[in-house]
XYZ file of C-alpha atoms in Angstrom:
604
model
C 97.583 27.378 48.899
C 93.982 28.582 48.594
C 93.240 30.061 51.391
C 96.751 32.431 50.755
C 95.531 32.905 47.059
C 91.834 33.605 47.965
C 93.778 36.462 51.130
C 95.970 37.628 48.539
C 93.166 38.683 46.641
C 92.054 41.337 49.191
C 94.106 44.582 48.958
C 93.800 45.389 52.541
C 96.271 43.710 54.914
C 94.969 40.394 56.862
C 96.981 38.916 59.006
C 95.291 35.030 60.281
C 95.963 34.076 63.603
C 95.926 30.947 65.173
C 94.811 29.681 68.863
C 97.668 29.793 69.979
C 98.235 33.684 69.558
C 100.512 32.982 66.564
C 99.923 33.997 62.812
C 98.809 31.033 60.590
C 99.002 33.473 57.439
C 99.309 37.168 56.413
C 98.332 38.398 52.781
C 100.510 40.215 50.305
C 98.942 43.467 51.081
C 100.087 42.833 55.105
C 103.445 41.567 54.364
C 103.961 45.126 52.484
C 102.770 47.076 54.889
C 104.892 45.240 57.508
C 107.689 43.423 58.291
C 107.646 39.627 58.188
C 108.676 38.849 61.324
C 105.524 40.210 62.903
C 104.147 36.947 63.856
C 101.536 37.635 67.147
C 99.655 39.868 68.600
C 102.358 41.067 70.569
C 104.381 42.393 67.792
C 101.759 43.683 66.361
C 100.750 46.105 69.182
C 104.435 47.299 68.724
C 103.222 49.175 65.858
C 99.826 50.345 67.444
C 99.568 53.370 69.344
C 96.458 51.709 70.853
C 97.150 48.020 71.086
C 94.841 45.258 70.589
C 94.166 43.325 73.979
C 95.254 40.561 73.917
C 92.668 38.822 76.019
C 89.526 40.046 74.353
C 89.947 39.224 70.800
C 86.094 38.208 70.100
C 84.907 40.182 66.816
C 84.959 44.153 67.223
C 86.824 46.948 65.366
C 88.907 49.844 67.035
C 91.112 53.036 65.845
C 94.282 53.370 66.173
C 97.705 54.659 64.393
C 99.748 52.505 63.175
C 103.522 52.814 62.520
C 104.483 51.069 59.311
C 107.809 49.573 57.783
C 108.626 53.113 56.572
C 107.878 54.818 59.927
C 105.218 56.881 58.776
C 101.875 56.628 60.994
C 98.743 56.067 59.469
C 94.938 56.315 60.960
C 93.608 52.789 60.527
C 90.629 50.550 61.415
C 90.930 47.064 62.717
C 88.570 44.493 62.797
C 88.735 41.027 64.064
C 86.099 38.217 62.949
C 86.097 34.443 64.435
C 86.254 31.683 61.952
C 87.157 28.131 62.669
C 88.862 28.606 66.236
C 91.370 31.048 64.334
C 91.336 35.425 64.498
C 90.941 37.310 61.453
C 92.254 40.608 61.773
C 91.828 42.868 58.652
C 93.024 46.251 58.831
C 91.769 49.432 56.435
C 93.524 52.322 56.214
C 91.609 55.283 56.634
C 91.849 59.073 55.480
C 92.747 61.006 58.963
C 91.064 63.271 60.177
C 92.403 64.914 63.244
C 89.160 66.160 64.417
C 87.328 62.583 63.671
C 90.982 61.303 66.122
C 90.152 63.713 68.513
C 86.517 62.393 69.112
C 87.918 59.076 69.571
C 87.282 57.471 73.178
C 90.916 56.442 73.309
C 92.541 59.429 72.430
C 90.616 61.699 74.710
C 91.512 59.035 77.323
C 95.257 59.836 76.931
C 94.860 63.468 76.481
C 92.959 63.507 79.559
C 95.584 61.711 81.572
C 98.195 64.043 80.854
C 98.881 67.109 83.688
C 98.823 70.043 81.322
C 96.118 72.410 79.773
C 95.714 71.262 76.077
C 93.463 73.354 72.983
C 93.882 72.431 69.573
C 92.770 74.623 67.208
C 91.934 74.283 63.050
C 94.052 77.560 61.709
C 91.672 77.760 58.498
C 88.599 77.771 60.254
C 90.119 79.184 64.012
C 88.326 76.691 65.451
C 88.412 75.359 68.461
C 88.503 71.459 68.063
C 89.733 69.821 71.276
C 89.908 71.389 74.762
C 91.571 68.767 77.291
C 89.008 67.787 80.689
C 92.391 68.946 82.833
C 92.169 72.999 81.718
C 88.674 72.966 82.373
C 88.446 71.797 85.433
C 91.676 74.609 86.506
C 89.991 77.271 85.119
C 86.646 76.386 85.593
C 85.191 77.648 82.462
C 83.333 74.775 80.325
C 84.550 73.530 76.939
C 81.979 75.656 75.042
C 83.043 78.584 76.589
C 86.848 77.906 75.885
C 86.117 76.776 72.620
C 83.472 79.855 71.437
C 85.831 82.071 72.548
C 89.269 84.504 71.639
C 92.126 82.382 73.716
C 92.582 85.983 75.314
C 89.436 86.580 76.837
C 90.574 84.328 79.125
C 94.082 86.300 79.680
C 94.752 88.604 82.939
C 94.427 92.413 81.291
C 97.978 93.413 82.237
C 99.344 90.130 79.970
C 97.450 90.446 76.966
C 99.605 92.567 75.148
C 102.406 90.920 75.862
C 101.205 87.877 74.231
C 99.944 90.158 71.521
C 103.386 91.075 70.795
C 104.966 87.638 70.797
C 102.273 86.212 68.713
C 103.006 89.356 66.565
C 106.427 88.548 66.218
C 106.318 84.949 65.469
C 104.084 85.688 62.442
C 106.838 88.612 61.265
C 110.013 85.266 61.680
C 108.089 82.881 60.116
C 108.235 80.756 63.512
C 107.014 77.494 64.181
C 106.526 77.994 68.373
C 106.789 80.449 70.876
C 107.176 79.941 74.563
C 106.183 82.483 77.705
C 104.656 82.947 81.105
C 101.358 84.835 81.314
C 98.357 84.765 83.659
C 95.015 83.323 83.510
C 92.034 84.014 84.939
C 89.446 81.357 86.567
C 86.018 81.974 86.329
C 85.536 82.203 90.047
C 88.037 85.219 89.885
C 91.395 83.273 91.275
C 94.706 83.695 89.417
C 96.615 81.393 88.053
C 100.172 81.586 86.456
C 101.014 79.261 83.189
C 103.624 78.243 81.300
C 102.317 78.711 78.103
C 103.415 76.532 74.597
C 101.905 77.307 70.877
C 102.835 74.995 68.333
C 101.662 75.344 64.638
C 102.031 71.716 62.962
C 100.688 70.350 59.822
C 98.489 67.064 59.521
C 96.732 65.846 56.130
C 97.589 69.149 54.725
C 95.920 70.671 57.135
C 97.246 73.140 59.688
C 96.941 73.183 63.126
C 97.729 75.156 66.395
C 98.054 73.317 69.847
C 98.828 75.990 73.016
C 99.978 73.553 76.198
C 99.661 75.157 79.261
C 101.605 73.987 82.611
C 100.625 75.387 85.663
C 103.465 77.175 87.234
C 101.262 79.217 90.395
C 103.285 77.130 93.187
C 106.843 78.284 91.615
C 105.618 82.016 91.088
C 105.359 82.228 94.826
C 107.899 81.079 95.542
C 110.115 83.342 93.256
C 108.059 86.132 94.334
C 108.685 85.128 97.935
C 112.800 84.814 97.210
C 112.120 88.084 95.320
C 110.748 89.891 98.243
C 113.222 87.797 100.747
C 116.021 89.640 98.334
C 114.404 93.265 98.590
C 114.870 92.627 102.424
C 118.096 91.663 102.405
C 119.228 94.897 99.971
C 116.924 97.087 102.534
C 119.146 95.944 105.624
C 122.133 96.129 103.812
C 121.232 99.926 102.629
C 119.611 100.551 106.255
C 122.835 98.728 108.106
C 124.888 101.201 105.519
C 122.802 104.503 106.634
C 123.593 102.532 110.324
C 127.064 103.060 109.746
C 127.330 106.233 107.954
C 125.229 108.118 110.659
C 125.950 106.567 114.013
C 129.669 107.668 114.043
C 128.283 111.468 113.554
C 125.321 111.229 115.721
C 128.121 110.093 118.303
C 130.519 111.993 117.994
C 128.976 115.326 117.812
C 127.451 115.263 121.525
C 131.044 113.387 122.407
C 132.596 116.513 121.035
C 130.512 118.774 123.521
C 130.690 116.869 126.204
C 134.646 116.628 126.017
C 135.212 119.927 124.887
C 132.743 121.493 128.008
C 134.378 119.083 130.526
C 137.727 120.500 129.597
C 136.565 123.845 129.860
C 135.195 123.159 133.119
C 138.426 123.207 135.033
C 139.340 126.287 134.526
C 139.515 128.353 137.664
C 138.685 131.599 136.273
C 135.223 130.820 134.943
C 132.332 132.094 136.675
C 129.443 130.399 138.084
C 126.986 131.008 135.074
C 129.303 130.152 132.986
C 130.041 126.942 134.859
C 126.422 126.096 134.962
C 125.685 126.960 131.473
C 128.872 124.108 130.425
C 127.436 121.544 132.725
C 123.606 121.846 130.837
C 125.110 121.708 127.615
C 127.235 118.127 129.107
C 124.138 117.394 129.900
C 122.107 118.132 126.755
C 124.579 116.425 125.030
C 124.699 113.342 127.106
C 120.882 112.394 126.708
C 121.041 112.989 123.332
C 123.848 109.993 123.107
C 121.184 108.543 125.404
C 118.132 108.899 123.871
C 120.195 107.635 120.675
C 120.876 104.490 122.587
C 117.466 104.206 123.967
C 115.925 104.384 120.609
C 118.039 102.183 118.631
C 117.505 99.615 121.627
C 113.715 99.948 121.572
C 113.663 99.391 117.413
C 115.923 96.371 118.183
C 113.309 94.832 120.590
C 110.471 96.084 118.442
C 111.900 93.971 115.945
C 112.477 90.950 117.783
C 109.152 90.843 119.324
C 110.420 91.238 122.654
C 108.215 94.081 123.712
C 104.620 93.627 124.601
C 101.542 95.846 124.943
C 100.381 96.711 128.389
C 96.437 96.603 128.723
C 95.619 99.524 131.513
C 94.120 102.481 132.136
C 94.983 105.008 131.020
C 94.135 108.432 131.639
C 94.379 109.991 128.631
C 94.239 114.172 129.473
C 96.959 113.670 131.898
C 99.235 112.003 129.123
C 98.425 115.181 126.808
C 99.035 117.294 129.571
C 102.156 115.811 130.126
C 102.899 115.248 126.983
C 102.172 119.696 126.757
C 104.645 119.844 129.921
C 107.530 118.056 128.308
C 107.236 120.626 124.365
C 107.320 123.440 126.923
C 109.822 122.669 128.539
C 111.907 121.968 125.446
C 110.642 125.134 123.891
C 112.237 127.527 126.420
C 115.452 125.090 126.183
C 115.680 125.392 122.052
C 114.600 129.044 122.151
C 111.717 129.422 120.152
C 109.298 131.803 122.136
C 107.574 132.791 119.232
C 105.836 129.592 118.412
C 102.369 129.079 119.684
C 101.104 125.525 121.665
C 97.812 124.452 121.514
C 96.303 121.143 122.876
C 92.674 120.153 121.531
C 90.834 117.558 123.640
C 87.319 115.430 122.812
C 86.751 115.271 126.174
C 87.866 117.506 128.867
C 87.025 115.109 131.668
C 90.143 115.039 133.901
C 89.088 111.166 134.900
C 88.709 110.226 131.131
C 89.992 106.956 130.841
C 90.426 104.195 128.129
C 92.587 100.872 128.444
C 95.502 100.359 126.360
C 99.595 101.247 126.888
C 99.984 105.230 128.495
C 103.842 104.722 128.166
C 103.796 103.865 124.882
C 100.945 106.613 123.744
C 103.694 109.531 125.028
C 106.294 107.821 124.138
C 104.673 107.997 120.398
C 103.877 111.323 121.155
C 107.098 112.748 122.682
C 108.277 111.989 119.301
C 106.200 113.003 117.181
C 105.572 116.725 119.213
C 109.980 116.804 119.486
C 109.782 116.711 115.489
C 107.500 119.253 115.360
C 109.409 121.724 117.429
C 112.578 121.352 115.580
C 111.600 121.838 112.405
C 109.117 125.118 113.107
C 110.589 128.149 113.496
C 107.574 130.606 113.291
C 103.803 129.981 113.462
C 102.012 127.153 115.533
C 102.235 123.548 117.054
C 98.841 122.079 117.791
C 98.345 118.520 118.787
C 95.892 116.492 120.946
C 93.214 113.936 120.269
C 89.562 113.113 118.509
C 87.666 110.635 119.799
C 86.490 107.748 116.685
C 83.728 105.410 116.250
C 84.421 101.651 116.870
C 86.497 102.309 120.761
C 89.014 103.881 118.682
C 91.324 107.388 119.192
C 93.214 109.358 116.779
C 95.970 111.580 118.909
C 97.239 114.209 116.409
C 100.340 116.447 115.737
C 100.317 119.494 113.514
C 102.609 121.945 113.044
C 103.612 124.883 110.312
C 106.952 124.335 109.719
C 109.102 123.182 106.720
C 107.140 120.139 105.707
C 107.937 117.569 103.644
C 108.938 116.943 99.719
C 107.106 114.330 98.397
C 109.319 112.346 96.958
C 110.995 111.914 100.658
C 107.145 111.050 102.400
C 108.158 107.154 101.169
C 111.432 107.556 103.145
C 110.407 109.144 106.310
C 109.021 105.701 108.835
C 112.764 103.670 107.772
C 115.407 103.837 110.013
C 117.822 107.206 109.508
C 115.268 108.036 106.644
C 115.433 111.724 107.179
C 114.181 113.833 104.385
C 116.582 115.911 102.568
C 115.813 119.051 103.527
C 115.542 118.918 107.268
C 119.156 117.101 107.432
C 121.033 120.413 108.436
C 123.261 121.160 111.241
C 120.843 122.904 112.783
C 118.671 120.349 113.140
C 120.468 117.431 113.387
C 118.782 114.008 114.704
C 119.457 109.993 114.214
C 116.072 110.193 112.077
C 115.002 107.396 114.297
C 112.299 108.599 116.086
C 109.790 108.125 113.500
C 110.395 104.860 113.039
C 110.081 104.046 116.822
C 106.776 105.760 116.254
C 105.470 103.831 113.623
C 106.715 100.583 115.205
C 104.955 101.349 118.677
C 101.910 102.513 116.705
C 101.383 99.022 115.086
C 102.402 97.340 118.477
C 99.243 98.833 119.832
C 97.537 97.556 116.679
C 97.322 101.098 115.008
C 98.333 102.514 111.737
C 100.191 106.027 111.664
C 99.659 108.274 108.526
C 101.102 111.793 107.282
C 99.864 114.644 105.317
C 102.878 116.830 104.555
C 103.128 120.542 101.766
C 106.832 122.393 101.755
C 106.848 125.548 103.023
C 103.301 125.306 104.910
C 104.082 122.004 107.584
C 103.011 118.803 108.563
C 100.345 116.752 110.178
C 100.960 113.683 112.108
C 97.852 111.358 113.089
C 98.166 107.849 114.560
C 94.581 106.139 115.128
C 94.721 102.985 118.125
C 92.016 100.622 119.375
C 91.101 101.077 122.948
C 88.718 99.631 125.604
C 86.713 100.744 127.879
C 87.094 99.075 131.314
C 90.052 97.077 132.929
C 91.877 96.440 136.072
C 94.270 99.678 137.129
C 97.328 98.455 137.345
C 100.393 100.836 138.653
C 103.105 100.928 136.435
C 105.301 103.541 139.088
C 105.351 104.838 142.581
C 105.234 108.795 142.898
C 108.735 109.756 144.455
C 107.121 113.112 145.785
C 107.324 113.348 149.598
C 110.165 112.454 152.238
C 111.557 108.784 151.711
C 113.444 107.473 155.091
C 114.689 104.171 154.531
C 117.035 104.410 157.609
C 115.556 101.172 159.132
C 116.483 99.482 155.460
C 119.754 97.637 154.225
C 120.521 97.624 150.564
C 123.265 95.745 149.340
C 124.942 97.490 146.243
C 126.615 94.927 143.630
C 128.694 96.758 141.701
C 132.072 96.780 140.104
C 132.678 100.082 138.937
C 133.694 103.286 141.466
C 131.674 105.866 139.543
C 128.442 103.596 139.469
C 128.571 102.905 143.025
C 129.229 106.639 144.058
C 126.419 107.899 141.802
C 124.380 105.291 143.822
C 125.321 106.295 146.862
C 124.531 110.022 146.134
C 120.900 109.159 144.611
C 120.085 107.393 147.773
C 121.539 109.710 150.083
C 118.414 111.626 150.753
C 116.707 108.451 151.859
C 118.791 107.632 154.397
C 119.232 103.697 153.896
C 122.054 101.820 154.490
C 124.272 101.036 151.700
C 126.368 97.604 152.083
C 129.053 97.646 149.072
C 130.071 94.792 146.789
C 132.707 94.556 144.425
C 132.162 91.345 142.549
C 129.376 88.489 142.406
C 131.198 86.605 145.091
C 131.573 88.945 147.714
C 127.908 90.096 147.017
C 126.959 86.509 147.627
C 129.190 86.270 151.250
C 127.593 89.606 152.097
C 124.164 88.799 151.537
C 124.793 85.733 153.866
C 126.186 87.745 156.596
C 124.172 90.629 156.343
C 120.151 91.550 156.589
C 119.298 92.545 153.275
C 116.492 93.954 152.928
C 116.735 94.476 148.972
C 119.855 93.532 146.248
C 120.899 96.368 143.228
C 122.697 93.764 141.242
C 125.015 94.657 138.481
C 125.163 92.191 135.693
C 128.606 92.515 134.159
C 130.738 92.059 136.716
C 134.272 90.325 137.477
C 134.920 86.591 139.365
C 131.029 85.834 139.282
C 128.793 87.762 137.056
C 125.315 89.319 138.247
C 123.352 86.591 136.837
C 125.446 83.643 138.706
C 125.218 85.646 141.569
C 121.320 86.277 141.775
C 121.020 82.677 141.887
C 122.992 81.486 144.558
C 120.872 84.592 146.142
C 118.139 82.873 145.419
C 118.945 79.542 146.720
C 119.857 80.921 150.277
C 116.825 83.436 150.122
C 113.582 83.413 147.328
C 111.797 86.432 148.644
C 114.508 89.567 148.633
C 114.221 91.945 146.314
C 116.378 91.673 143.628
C 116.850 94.488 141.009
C 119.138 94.042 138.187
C 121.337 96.886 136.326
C 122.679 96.431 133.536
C 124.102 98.255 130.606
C 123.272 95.456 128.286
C 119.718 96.304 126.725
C 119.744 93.981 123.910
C 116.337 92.204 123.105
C 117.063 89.272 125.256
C 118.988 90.616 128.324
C 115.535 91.465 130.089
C 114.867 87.864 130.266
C 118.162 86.601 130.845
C 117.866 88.569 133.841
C 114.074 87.420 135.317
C 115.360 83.472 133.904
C 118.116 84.104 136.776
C 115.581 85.448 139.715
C 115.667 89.216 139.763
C 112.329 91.080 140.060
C 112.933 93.872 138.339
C 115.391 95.398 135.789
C 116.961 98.941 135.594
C 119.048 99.846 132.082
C 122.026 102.065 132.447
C 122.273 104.921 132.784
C 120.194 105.050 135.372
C 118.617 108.508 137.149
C 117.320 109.557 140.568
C 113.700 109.444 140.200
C 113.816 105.823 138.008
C 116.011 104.256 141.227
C 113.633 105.724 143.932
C 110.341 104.781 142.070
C 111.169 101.270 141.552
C 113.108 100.841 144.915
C 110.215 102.204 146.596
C 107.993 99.125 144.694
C 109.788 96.764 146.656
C 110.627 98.452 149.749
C 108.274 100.494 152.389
């Protein structure tokens, strides 16, 4: 009994334990502070927040909290002392300090470990007392520089008063913590998105602020990623919409002349001009249907990726003076012999050449100089080219006609984006063809800009990279001159009467001889029986279609000529058709000088 009277004596718990890890004894003082039935080490630690090992209990003292009968937690010292083979642990409880806690090996050890961004601050002194090892190495700033300075130094501008105003309004409600996203930025400059926590809590009568700080960068992109995938989706859903809403009218309205003319054309009483004047406006009114086509084809495959830059030479004064040809020509057909053409060239060297796509450069062109001539009615239309450092060319387009509001120049590259005021009867148009431009622009790695005042007009200027030297390579046969393909057999596979007839007039003046198939197996039987000296093969036709057809042509013969025509000019149907053996392809509707140019590329 005197060794429990002499521990009694001692007001701070002391708990006695034995070799074999079990207590011999506890005093008064620990019995209070505990339960009884903590009777090892192990139990023990169940009240520790930093447990005593087990296997190293030679004399030393640590920290810890401890969690006590009542459940309150209290800062404590332990020591442990050796006498007579048995472990004398004596525990003081010690006035807490949270700053002392926060210095302690162990605690900074667990802080450390966890994955979020931890300051503590003292709210009486707005100190900084504890910045965890994981924010500074995120941000890259040191301790002393989070520590020595406002939380919001360290805030992206644009955020700060935001968290101004919810800091602002937790004061005004009295509340405890507030919770928001802001951004943060690292000392080397990078970004970073956090989840930010502030806590106010009280400790020793003493009042504290913790801000926790989860990095949420990864899911940021990613909602800004589904937020731009969503702006996509309600732009082709608007654009599929203006789709709708225009192609019916842009349709029908050359439908409407081309019906109504035809009718008128069998009258027996008209006269000859009047005849001839109701076929060009057929025909006006067809290639506008055409061109329609064309363009919303060539977007489609722009799209898709399906079209590719040609690298050749290109001659660039005879593309402007085609290109001058062509607004001519369209100028005497619209009736406006009052405007003025001008062409400006850097150089005036009719062999000036650069390498990159010709078609493509007056196809952007044709475009842009068509635009220009609908929407001027009086002044000028200059276009042409200036030569830029770094193998580069800007072609131009200028013009002094209507221009361009500005809150439409956002509007005017998207699909049927046509600006307000130029969407009149007068001069009506799909309001595709500056989109086409814009997408064969960046094809030939370019960029296309505007400069645009209503009432004065409009300048177009698209600037493309070009090189200097490169193979020529022909891209089509001049059909000037006689053509007499009498010594040649062509075998025509095609389906419908009208198609084959038009064929058979284009080719008339060439003399060759036309063999006639109505379906892919009779063009097959044909082709074995016959000489064939080239194959126009249809795609969509009855019993066998064209590209069934051009194979078994293939199998009996691999080095005939093969052209395909076809109506279908979706993004893939070009390749369907090479996949299946033809050399070339020819999209319907097909004219004169297209047939006799690429015939002629096969065929001497």
């Amino acid at each position: 009994m005197g060794n429990v009277l002499d521990i009694n004596i001692i007001p701070s718990p002391i708990l006695i334990i034995g070799d074999d890890n079990h207590a011999i004894e506890a005093n008064n003082a620990f019995v209070s502070l505990f339960e009884t039935n903590v009777k090892t080490i192990d139990q023990l630690n169940k009240h520790l927040q930093f447990p005593i090992d087990i296997n190293d209990l030679t004399p030393h003292h640590q920290n810890s909290f401890i969690n006590d009968k009542a459940g309150i937690d209290a800062f404590v010292t332990i020591n442990s002392s050796q006498s007579n083979g048995q472990t004398v642990l004596t525990i003081t409880q010690e006035k807490t300090d949270l700053q002392d806690f926060l210095k302690d090996k162990n605690c900074i050890n667990f802080l450390s470990n966890i994955p979020l961004g931890i300051i503590i601050k003292d709210i009486s002194t707005d100190k900084t007392i504890f910045v965890s090892d994981y924010l500074i190495s995120k941000i890259g700033y040191s301790y002393d520089e989070i520590a020595s300075n406002p939380w919001k130094l360290f805030t992206y501008n644009e955020d700060i008063a935001m968290q101004e105003d919810i800091m602002r309004d937790k004061l005004q409600n009295g509340l405890n913590a507030v919770y928001f996203d802001k951004r943060i930025v690292s000392k080397n400059g990078r970004i970073f998105w956090f989840s930010e926590y502030i806590r106010t809590f009280e400790h020793s009568k003493k009042k504290y602020q913790i801000i926790a700080l989860r990095d949420i960068s990864s899911e940021k992109e990613i909602e800004t990623e589904l937020d731009r995938a969503k702006h996509l989706v309600e732009d082709a859903e608007r654009l599929k919409s203006a789709f709708l809403d225009n192609l019916p009218h842009e349709i029908r309205t050359p439908l409407h002349a081309i019906t109504g003319f035809t009718s008128l054309l069998i009258d027996p009483d008209l006269s000859n001009e009047e005849r001839v004047e109701y076929v060009k406006f057929i025909q006006d009114s067809s290639n506008d249907i055409l061109n329609l086509m064309d363009n919303i084809i060539e977007i489609a495959k722009l799209e898709t990726n399906q079209i590719k830059p040609k690298r050749e030479k290109c001659y660039i004064n005879s593309i402007i003076d085609k290109s001058y040809n062509d607004i001519i020509s369209k100028q005497e057909i619209m009736e406006k012999p009052q405007l003025t053409i001008d062409v400006k060239k850097d150089n005036n060297d009719p062999l000036f050449t650069v390498v990159s796509d010709p078609e493509r450069i007056h196809q952007i062109m044709s475009h842009l100089l068509n635009n220009a001539l609908k929407f001027t009615e009086t002044g000028s239309i200059e276009f042409g080219y200036r030569l830029k450092e770094k193998n580069r060319i800007e072609f131009y387009v200028s013009d002094t006609g209507i221009g361009i509001a500005p809150e439409e120049h956002e509007i005017i590259f998207k699909k049927f984006g046509k600006s307000g005021n130029i969407n009149t009867n007068k001069n009506r148009g799909s309001g595709l063809g500056l989109t086409l431009s814009k997408k064969l622009v960046e094809l030939l790695n370019g960029n296309i800009s505007f400069e645009s005042t209503v009432g004065e007009g409009s300048t177009f200027k698209f600037v493309i990279p070009v090189e200097k030297e490169q193979k020529i390579t022909i891209t089509r046969p001049s059909v000037n001159g006689e053509t007499n393909w009498s010594s040649k057999t062509i075998l025509v596979a095609e389906d419908t009467d009208s198609n084959y007839f038009f064929i058979e007039a284009f080719l008339e003046r060439t003399h060759a001889n036309l063999i006639w198939a109505q379906d892919g197996n009779e063009a097959v039987q044909l082709f074995k029986e016959n000489n064939i000296d080239l194959v126009l093969m249809d795609i969509m036709m009855p019993e066998k279609d064209g590209y069934d057809a051009t194979r078994e042509i293939r199998e009996i013969n691999t080095s005939v000529p093969v052209i395909a025509q076809t109506a279908l000019a979706l993004p893939d149907d070009e390749e369907k058709c090479y996949n299946a053996g033809c050399n070339y392809v020819l999209v319907k509707p097909i004219n004169s000088e297209d047939l006799i140019a690429t015939i002629k590329r096969f065929i001497y």
